[in-house]
Short mmCIF file of C-alpha atoms in Angstrom, two decimals:
data_model
loop_
_atom_site.label_atom_id
_atom_site.label_comp_id
_atom_site.label_asym_id
_atom_site.label_seq_id
_atom_site.Cartn_x
_atom_site.Cartn_y
_atom_site.Cartn_z
CA MET A 1 -24.67 -36.90 -69.93
CA THR A 2 -22.96 -33.49 -69.81
CA ARG A 3 -23.03 -31.87 -66.40
CA THR A 4 -23.84 -28.17 -66.25
CA ALA A 5 -22.40 -25.70 -63.77
CA ALA A 6 -25.63 -25.87 -61.77
CA ASP A 7 -25.34 -29.66 -61.49
CA LEU A 8 -21.99 -29.22 -59.73
CA LEU A 9 -23.56 -27.42 -56.79
CA PRO A 10 -24.13 -30.02 -54.04
CA PRO A 11 -27.39 -29.65 -52.08
CA ASP A 12 -25.91 -29.44 -48.60
CA PRO A 13 -22.10 -29.54 -48.70
CA PRO A 14 -19.75 -28.99 -45.75
CA LEU A 15 -17.99 -25.68 -45.27
CA GLY A 16 -14.48 -27.05 -44.80
CA THR A 17 -12.35 -25.10 -42.34
CA ALA A 18 -14.18 -21.81 -42.79
CA LEU A 19 -13.95 -19.28 -39.95
CA GLY A 20 -16.36 -16.64 -38.78
CA VAL A 21 -17.47 -14.74 -35.69
CA VAL A 22 -20.74 -14.98 -33.76
CA ALA A 23 -22.20 -12.80 -31.02
CA GLY A 24 -24.87 -13.47 -28.43
CA SER A 25 -28.45 -12.89 -29.50
CA GLY A 26 -30.36 -11.43 -26.57
CA ARG A 27 -27.79 -12.46 -23.99
CA PRO A 28 -24.54 -10.88 -22.79
CA GLY A 29 -21.09 -12.08 -23.71
CA PRO A 30 -18.28 -11.23 -26.12
CA SER A 31 -18.27 -12.24 -29.75
CA ARG A 32 -16.09 -15.27 -30.48
CA ILE A 33 -14.33 -16.95 -33.39
CA VAL A 34 -16.13 -20.07 -34.58
CA ALA A 35 -16.05 -22.71 -37.29
CA PRO A 36 -19.38 -23.92 -38.73
CA ALA A 37 -19.94 -27.66 -38.30
CA GLY A 38 -23.35 -29.07 -39.18
CA THR A 39 -26.02 -27.67 -36.88
CA ALA A 40 -23.52 -26.09 -34.49
CA TYR A 41 -20.68 -23.62 -34.35
CA ILE A 42 -17.38 -24.76 -32.85
CA ASP A 43 -15.95 -22.28 -30.35
CA VAL A 44 -12.43 -22.24 -31.78
CA GLY A 45 -10.88 -20.16 -29.00
CA THR A 46 -12.16 -22.40 -26.21
CA LEU A 47 -11.11 -25.49 -28.16
CA ALA A 48 -7.58 -24.14 -28.67
CA ALA A 49 -7.21 -23.21 -25.00
CA ALA A 50 -8.48 -26.57 -23.73
CA GLN A 51 -6.65 -28.80 -26.20
CA ASP A 52 -3.29 -27.07 -26.50
CA GLY A 53 -4.13 -25.68 -29.93
CA PRO A 54 -1.91 -23.23 -31.80
CA HIS A 55 -2.05 -19.52 -30.97
CA PRO A 56 -4.89 -19.74 -28.43
CA ALA A 57 -4.65 -16.03 -27.61
CA LEU A 58 -5.30 -15.06 -31.24
CA LEU A 59 -8.20 -17.50 -31.50
CA ALA A 60 -9.75 -16.17 -28.29
CA GLU A 61 -10.05 -12.65 -29.70
CA PRO A 62 -13.52 -11.28 -30.53
CA THR A 63 -12.69 -10.82 -34.25
CA LEU A 64 -10.35 -12.30 -36.83
CA ASP A 65 -8.30 -9.08 -36.95
CA GLY A 66 -5.37 -10.45 -34.97
CA LEU A 67 -5.25 -13.64 -36.99
CA LEU A 68 -5.28 -11.67 -40.26
CA ALA A 69 -2.30 -9.66 -39.05
CA ALA A 70 -0.33 -12.78 -38.07
CA GLY A 71 0.54 -13.90 -41.60
CA ARG A 72 0.46 -17.07 -43.69
CA PRO A 73 2.60 -19.43 -41.54
CA VAL A 74 0.17 -18.89 -38.63
CA TRP A 75 -2.86 -19.22 -40.93
CA ARG A 76 -1.62 -22.55 -42.26
CA GLU A 77 -0.88 -23.88 -38.79
CA VAL A 78 -4.33 -22.94 -37.51
CA ARG A 79 -6.12 -24.41 -40.52
CA GLU A 80 -4.28 -27.74 -40.37
CA TRP A 81 -4.97 -28.05 -36.64
CA LEU A 82 -8.66 -27.20 -37.07
CA ALA A 83 -9.03 -29.62 -39.99
CA SER A 84 -7.75 -32.47 -37.82
CA TRP A 85 -10.44 -31.73 -35.23
CA LEU A 86 -13.32 -31.31 -37.67
CA THR A 87 -12.93 -34.93 -38.79
CA ASP A 88 -14.15 -36.17 -35.38
CA PRO A 89 -17.51 -34.57 -34.45
CA GLU A 90 -17.81 -36.49 -31.17
CA ARG A 91 -14.65 -34.87 -29.78
CA LEU A 92 -16.07 -31.44 -30.66
CA ALA A 93 -19.27 -31.76 -28.65
CA PRO A 94 -17.97 -29.89 -25.55
CA TYR A 95 -17.03 -26.91 -27.71
CA ALA A 96 -20.19 -26.70 -29.82
CA LEU A 97 -22.54 -23.71 -29.74
CA PRO A 98 -26.06 -24.24 -31.09
CA HIS A 99 -27.18 -21.94 -33.88
CA THR A 100 -29.98 -20.66 -31.66
CA GLY A 101 -28.90 -17.89 -29.31
CA VAL A 102 -26.00 -16.58 -31.39
CA VAL A 103 -25.82 -14.71 -34.71
CA PRO A 104 -22.97 -14.36 -37.20
CA VAL A 105 -21.45 -10.88 -37.36
CA LEU A 106 -18.92 -9.23 -39.66
CA PRO A 107 -15.85 -11.32 -38.78
CA PHE A 108 -13.14 -8.70 -39.38
CA THR A 109 -12.63 -4.96 -39.52
CA VAL A 110 -12.57 -3.91 -43.17
CA ALA A 111 -9.48 -1.76 -43.61
CA ASP A 112 -9.87 -0.75 -47.26
CA TYR A 113 -12.20 -2.01 -49.97
CA VAL A 114 -11.31 -2.15 -53.66
CA ASP A 115 -13.74 -3.47 -56.28
CA PHE A 116 -12.19 -4.72 -59.50
CA PHE A 117 -13.63 -5.37 -62.95
CA ALA A 118 -11.96 -8.72 -63.57
CA CYS A 119 -14.51 -10.55 -65.76
CA GLU A 120 -14.17 -10.03 -69.52
CA GLN A 121 -17.70 -11.21 -70.28
CA HIS A 122 -19.19 -8.71 -67.83
CA ALA A 123 -16.95 -5.91 -69.11
CA ALA A 124 -17.95 -6.65 -72.70
CA ASN A 125 -21.66 -6.86 -71.88
CA ALA A 126 -21.59 -3.64 -69.83
CA ALA A 127 -19.86 -1.80 -72.67
CA ALA A 128 -22.35 -3.06 -75.26
CA ILE A 129 -25.31 -2.14 -73.03
CA ALA A 130 -23.98 1.40 -72.58
CA LYS A 131 -23.22 1.80 -76.30
CA PRO A 132 -24.35 -0.83 -78.82
CA GLY A 133 -21.40 -2.22 -80.73
CA ALA A 134 -18.87 -1.13 -78.10
CA THR A 135 -16.45 -3.57 -76.51
CA VAL A 136 -14.10 -3.46 -73.52
CA PRO A 137 -12.18 -0.20 -73.04
CA PRO A 138 -8.68 -0.09 -74.58
CA ASN A 139 -6.91 -0.30 -71.21
CA TRP A 140 -8.96 -3.25 -69.92
CA LYS A 141 -6.75 -6.08 -71.20
CA HIS A 142 -3.57 -4.36 -70.03
CA LEU A 143 -4.34 -4.00 -66.33
CA PRO A 144 -6.92 -4.99 -63.70
CA VAL A 145 -9.32 -2.04 -63.68
CA GLY A 146 -10.80 -1.19 -60.29
CA TYR A 147 -12.05 1.59 -58.05
CA HIS A 148 -11.55 2.41 -54.38
CA GLY A 149 -14.79 1.63 -52.53
CA ARG A 150 -16.14 2.45 -49.08
CA ALA A 151 -15.12 0.14 -46.22
CA GLY A 152 -17.71 1.58 -43.82
CA THR A 153 -20.69 0.14 -45.70
CA VAL A 154 -19.54 -3.48 -45.94
CA TYR A 155 -22.16 -5.57 -44.12
CA VAL A 156 -22.41 -9.21 -43.09
CA SER A 157 -24.78 -11.58 -44.86
CA GLY A 158 -28.36 -11.25 -43.64
CA SER A 159 -28.18 -7.49 -43.12
CA PRO A 160 -31.05 -5.69 -44.88
CA VAL A 161 -30.33 -3.32 -47.75
CA VAL A 162 -32.27 -0.05 -47.76
CA ARG A 163 -33.08 1.25 -51.23
CA PRO A 164 -30.73 4.23 -51.70
CA ALA A 165 -31.63 7.66 -53.01
CA GLY A 166 -29.61 10.08 -55.08
CA GLN A 167 -29.58 12.00 -58.33
CA ARG A 168 -31.05 9.89 -61.12
CA GLY A 169 -30.51 12.54 -63.81
CA PRO A 170 -30.72 16.32 -64.34
CA GLY A 171 -32.99 17.79 -61.65
CA ASP A 172 -34.17 14.31 -60.62
CA LEU A 173 -33.58 13.34 -56.98
CA GLY A 174 -35.15 10.28 -55.41
CA PRO A 175 -34.88 6.56 -54.60
CA THR A 176 -33.18 4.44 -57.23
CA ARG A 177 -35.48 2.78 -59.75
CA ALA A 178 -32.72 0.41 -60.89
CA LEU A 179 -31.45 -1.46 -57.83
CA ASP A 180 -29.25 -4.39 -58.80
CA PHE A 181 -27.07 -7.12 -57.31
CA GLU A 182 -23.58 -8.16 -58.40
CA ALA A 183 -22.37 -11.72 -57.82
CA GLU A 184 -18.68 -11.61 -56.93
CA LEU A 185 -15.84 -13.33 -55.11
CA GLY A 186 -14.14 -11.33 -52.37
CA PHE A 187 -10.54 -11.79 -51.23
CA VAL A 188 -9.69 -10.98 -47.61
CA LEU A 189 -6.08 -9.85 -47.19
CA GLY A 190 -3.75 -10.12 -44.24
CA GLY A 191 -0.19 -9.41 -43.25
CA THR A 192 1.36 -6.09 -44.20
CA SER A 193 3.44 -4.66 -47.03
CA SER A 194 5.42 -1.46 -47.32
CA GLY A 195 5.86 -1.41 -51.10
CA PRO A 196 4.99 -3.27 -54.27
CA VAL A 197 4.21 -6.96 -53.75
CA PRO A 198 5.67 -9.18 -56.50
CA LEU A 199 3.34 -11.71 -58.06
CA GLU A 200 5.18 -14.67 -56.52
CA ASP A 201 4.44 -13.29 -53.04
CA ALA A 202 0.91 -12.02 -53.68
CA LEU A 203 -1.01 -15.07 -52.47
CA ASP A 204 0.87 -14.99 -49.17
CA HIS A 205 -1.30 -11.95 -48.42
CA VAL A 206 -4.64 -13.63 -49.26
CA PHE A 207 -6.10 -15.12 -46.08
CA GLY A 208 -9.22 -16.43 -47.74
CA VAL A 209 -12.31 -16.00 -49.89
CA VAL A 210 -15.80 -14.68 -49.16
CA LEU A 211 -18.86 -14.39 -51.35
CA LEU A 212 -19.65 -10.77 -52.11
CA ASN A 213 -22.65 -8.85 -53.41
CA ASP A 214 -21.75 -5.31 -54.43
CA TRP A 215 -25.24 -3.83 -54.64
CA SER A 216 -25.64 -1.20 -57.35
CA ALA A 217 -28.08 1.61 -58.09
CA ARG A 218 -27.71 1.63 -61.87
CA ASP A 219 -29.52 4.91 -62.56
CA LEU A 220 -27.49 6.79 -59.94
CA GLN A 221 -24.32 5.09 -61.15
CA SER A 222 -24.92 5.93 -64.80
CA TRP A 223 -25.57 9.62 -64.13
CA GLU A 224 -22.67 10.22 -61.73
CA SER A 225 -20.01 8.16 -63.58
CA ARG A 226 -19.27 10.80 -66.21
CA PRO A 227 -16.29 10.78 -66.36
CA LEU A 228 -15.22 9.51 -62.93
CA GLY A 229 -16.21 6.27 -61.23
CA PRO A 230 -19.36 5.60 -59.21
CA LEU A 231 -20.01 7.05 -55.76
CA LEU A 232 -23.58 7.02 -54.40
CA GLY A 233 -24.55 4.31 -56.89
CA LYS A 234 -22.24 1.85 -55.11
CA SER A 235 -21.28 3.14 -51.68
CA PHE A 236 -24.56 2.41 -49.86
CA ALA A 237 -24.02 -1.35 -49.31
CA THR A 238 -21.68 -4.23 -50.03
CA SER A 239 -22.64 -7.59 -48.49
CA VAL A 240 -20.18 -10.37 -47.67
CA SER A 241 -20.67 -13.91 -46.43
CA ALA A 242 -20.24 -14.51 -42.71
CA TRP A 243 -17.66 -17.26 -43.33
CA ILE A 244 -14.17 -16.85 -44.74
CA THR A 245 -12.86 -19.91 -46.57
CA PRO A 246 -9.06 -20.10 -46.05
CA LEU A 247 -7.14 -19.99 -49.31
CA ASP A 248 -5.41 -23.27 -48.43
CA GLU A 249 -8.84 -24.93 -48.37
CA LEU A 250 -9.08 -24.14 -52.10
CA ALA A 251 -6.02 -26.16 -53.10
CA GLY A 252 -8.16 -28.31 -55.43
CA ALA A 253 -9.78 -25.32 -57.13
CA TRP A 254 -6.83 -23.71 -58.89
CA THR A 255 -7.20 -23.51 -62.66
CA ASP A 256 -5.32 -21.98 -65.57
CA PRO A 257 -6.40 -18.46 -66.54
CA PRO A 258 -7.92 -17.78 -69.98
CA LEU A 259 -5.69 -17.01 -72.92
CA ARG A 260 -4.83 -13.33 -73.00
CA ASP A 261 -4.19 -11.08 -75.96
CA PRO A 262 -2.15 -8.97 -75.61
CA GLN A 263 0.05 -10.63 -73.01
CA PRO A 264 0.12 -8.64 -69.75
CA LEU A 265 3.29 -6.88 -68.67
CA SER A 266 5.87 -9.07 -66.95
CA TYR A 267 5.00 -7.92 -63.41
CA LEU A 268 1.60 -9.57 -63.85
CA LEU A 269 2.96 -12.92 -65.06
CA GLY A 270 4.25 -15.90 -63.08
CA LYS A 271 3.31 -19.22 -61.51
CA ALA A 272 0.90 -17.55 -59.06
CA ASP A 273 -1.21 -16.30 -61.97
CA ARG A 274 -3.97 -18.88 -61.60
CA GLY A 275 -7.73 -18.63 -61.24
CA LEU A 276 -10.18 -20.37 -58.91
CA ASP A 277 -12.73 -22.84 -60.27
CA VAL A 278 -15.64 -21.65 -58.15
CA THR A 279 -19.26 -21.97 -59.33
CA LEU A 280 -21.65 -19.33 -58.01
CA GLU A 281 -25.42 -19.60 -57.86
CA VAL A 282 -27.70 -16.57 -57.62
CA ARG A 283 -31.18 -17.00 -56.15
CA LEU A 284 -33.92 -14.37 -56.28
CA ASN A 285 -36.64 -15.04 -53.69
CA GLY A 286 -35.43 -18.62 -53.52
CA GLU A 287 -35.42 -19.25 -57.28
CA ARG A 288 -32.13 -19.96 -59.02
CA ILE A 289 -31.68 -17.42 -61.79
CA SER A 290 -27.98 -17.63 -62.66
CA THR A 291 -24.84 -19.76 -62.21
CA PRO A 292 -21.83 -17.51 -62.89
CA PRO A 293 -18.47 -19.35 -63.34
CA ALA A 294 -15.67 -17.60 -61.44
CA GLY A 295 -13.06 -19.85 -63.07
CA ASP A 296 -13.44 -17.74 -66.23
CA LEU A 297 -12.21 -14.51 -64.62
CA TYR A 298 -9.66 -12.80 -66.87
CA TRP A 299 -7.65 -11.33 -64.00
CA THR A 300 -6.61 -13.64 -61.15
CA PRO A 301 -6.32 -13.05 -57.37
CA ALA A 302 -2.52 -12.74 -57.41
CA GLN A 303 -2.71 -10.17 -60.21
CA LEU A 304 -5.23 -8.10 -58.27
CA VAL A 305 -2.96 -7.96 -55.23
CA THR A 306 0.17 -7.19 -57.21
CA HIS A 307 -1.43 -4.51 -59.35
CA LEU A 308 -3.03 -2.88 -56.30
CA THR A 309 0.40 -2.40 -54.70
CA THR A 310 2.38 -1.47 -57.83
CA ASN A 311 2.28 2.24 -56.98
CA GLY A 312 3.49 1.55 -53.43
CA ALA A 313 0.05 1.40 -51.77
CA PRO A 314 0.43 -0.78 -48.66
CA ILE A 315 -1.60 -3.82 -47.69
CA ARG A 316 -3.26 -3.75 -44.29
CA PRO A 317 -4.88 -6.65 -42.44
CA GLY A 318 -8.54 -6.64 -43.35
CA ASP A 319 -8.20 -5.20 -46.84
CA LEU A 320 -11.01 -6.55 -49.02
CA LEU A 321 -10.79 -6.99 -52.80
CA GLY A 322 -13.88 -7.68 -54.92
CA SER A 323 -13.55 -9.48 -58.24
CA GLY A 324 -16.28 -7.44 -59.85
CA THR A 325 -19.36 -9.08 -61.34
CA VAL A 326 -18.80 -12.68 -62.45
CA SER A 327 -20.59 -13.58 -65.68
CA GLY A 328 -20.34 -16.43 -68.16
CA ALA A 329 -20.96 -16.67 -71.88
CA ARG A 330 -24.55 -17.95 -71.54
CA ARG A 331 -27.51 -15.79 -70.53
CA ASP A 332 -28.15 -18.02 -67.49
CA GLN A 333 -24.58 -17.29 -66.30
CA ARG A 334 -24.90 -13.50 -66.10
CA GLY A 335 -24.14 -12.19 -62.64
CA CYS A 336 -26.40 -9.11 -62.41
CA LEU A 337 -29.77 -7.84 -63.61
CA LEU A 338 -28.04 -5.18 -65.73
CA GLU A 339 -26.95 -8.04 -67.99
CA LEU A 340 -29.94 -10.35 -67.48
CA THR A 341 -32.33 -7.58 -68.61
CA TRP A 342 -29.82 -5.91 -70.96
CA GLY A 343 -29.84 -2.59 -69.17
CA GLY A 344 -33.51 -2.81 -68.21
CA ARG A 345 -34.66 -3.23 -71.81
CA ASP A 346 -35.92 -6.80 -71.43
CA GLU A 347 -38.17 -8.24 -68.75
CA PHE A 348 -36.78 -11.09 -66.67
CA ALA A 349 -39.49 -13.65 -65.87
CA LEU A 350 -39.66 -15.66 -62.65
CA SER A 351 -41.46 -18.97 -62.24
CA ASP A 352 -44.22 -17.37 -60.13
CA GLY A 353 -45.29 -15.32 -63.13
CA THR A 354 -43.81 -12.03 -61.95
CA THR A 355 -41.18 -10.15 -63.92
CA ARG A 356 -38.29 -7.90 -63.09
CA HIS A 357 -36.27 -5.22 -64.75
CA TYR A 358 -34.51 -4.45 -61.47
CA LEU A 359 -35.08 -5.41 -57.83
CA HIS A 360 -38.36 -4.70 -56.03
CA ASP A 361 -38.77 -3.82 -52.35
CA GLY A 362 -39.01 -7.07 -50.39
CA ASP A 363 -36.88 -9.06 -52.85
CA GLU A 364 -34.28 -11.34 -51.27
CA VAL A 365 -31.07 -12.05 -53.15
CA SER A 366 -28.82 -14.88 -52.04
CA ILE A 367 -25.57 -16.08 -53.57
CA VAL A 368 -24.05 -19.47 -52.77
CA ALA A 369 -21.01 -21.17 -54.27
CA SER A 370 -19.03 -24.37 -54.30
CA ALA A 371 -15.48 -25.36 -55.18
CA PRO A 372 -13.75 -28.69 -55.90
CA ARG A 373 -11.69 -30.54 -53.34
CA PRO A 374 -8.41 -32.29 -54.24
CA ASP A 375 -10.23 -35.66 -53.75
CA GLY A 376 -12.80 -34.83 -56.41
CA GLY A 377 -15.64 -33.82 -54.10
CA ARG A 378 -17.02 -30.32 -53.66
CA PHE A 379 -17.62 -28.09 -50.69
CA SER A 380 -19.57 -24.92 -49.99
CA LEU A 381 -18.24 -21.40 -49.63
CA GLY A 382 -21.31 -20.45 -47.63
CA GLU A 383 -23.87 -17.81 -48.58
CA VAL A 384 -24.29 -14.06 -48.84
CA ARG A 385 -27.90 -12.90 -48.51
CA GLY A 386 -29.78 -9.62 -48.28
CA THR A 387 -33.37 -8.34 -48.48
CA VAL A 388 -34.32 -5.02 -50.05
CA LEU A 389 -36.16 -2.59 -47.75
CA PRO A 390 -38.03 0.51 -48.99
CA ALA A 391 -36.18 3.80 -49.15
CA ASP A 392 -36.13 5.86 -45.94
#
């Protein structure tokens, strides 16, 4: 029996050595760095201080900012130490925080946010929707296309999303009628650079991976993106998962990139040019509607980092890169309603009998994902979730 992408998603997998930050809910106290473990969060800073762990001062900070700045040797040391502790739940009991009483918060300060357009299937579909018969733009296969987003509206999973307003066309101002989600991978960067980062060094700047939903107001976006990129259609909200999966945790997920024609320029080629075999799952009001395959992305994480810095733009700890919408070749692998409804032309039916062209007020979108382990098992990359609230 052939297994589909959806079959690969385990029902309740572990989160590996993911890291996040929680804050007190209704009680005083600083936020703290934690690792999710079953029905509890492990207080990583307290554990490191009590058990002679590595870099206890960094792990006792209220965010991951200091750890992101420390660089890959420190990241690897912390992950290996934490992994050794997570194998023995009984030893962790004194450092466990129950889920009740604390809430996950945005675990790092977003320095800059860049959203790329790395999926060929999505690029081709978007072009054909905008103009029947069109295909990807002529520059698309030569470089990773992206735009500079807004760091100040990146929110942690669970934060509500208020329907945005803006110009929908000539003389037409009001709330968007075409609110959409975008299922993406996000790459959290760390360390610093003062010039172009060569491909062989690019992954040294990737601390880990988050799930990302770059919410889109398609009518606002279409009207304002002539000829420049989107502004109000994208800048109102970007949601990320509360947990960052360290890149080293994904050692079993590396995969060869797709064949490329034409071949990219030499600065975008090398051994680090590899993709991540991550399967996403999009749920609308609890119903699975799509399983986008991130392993098919045309442009890989190392290429995104290297291209971003080619003009000398520096990397700062907390930079966030989005892959852009992940979509597969099948209809049930499309990563946004723009594609699932073909630009709003077709109704998308849910099992409860309702239909959608775009999102309704009250709709909840959640994205989960899993990746393979070196031992053949799979583990979760957490969840990014948001509920649409009516326009103010």
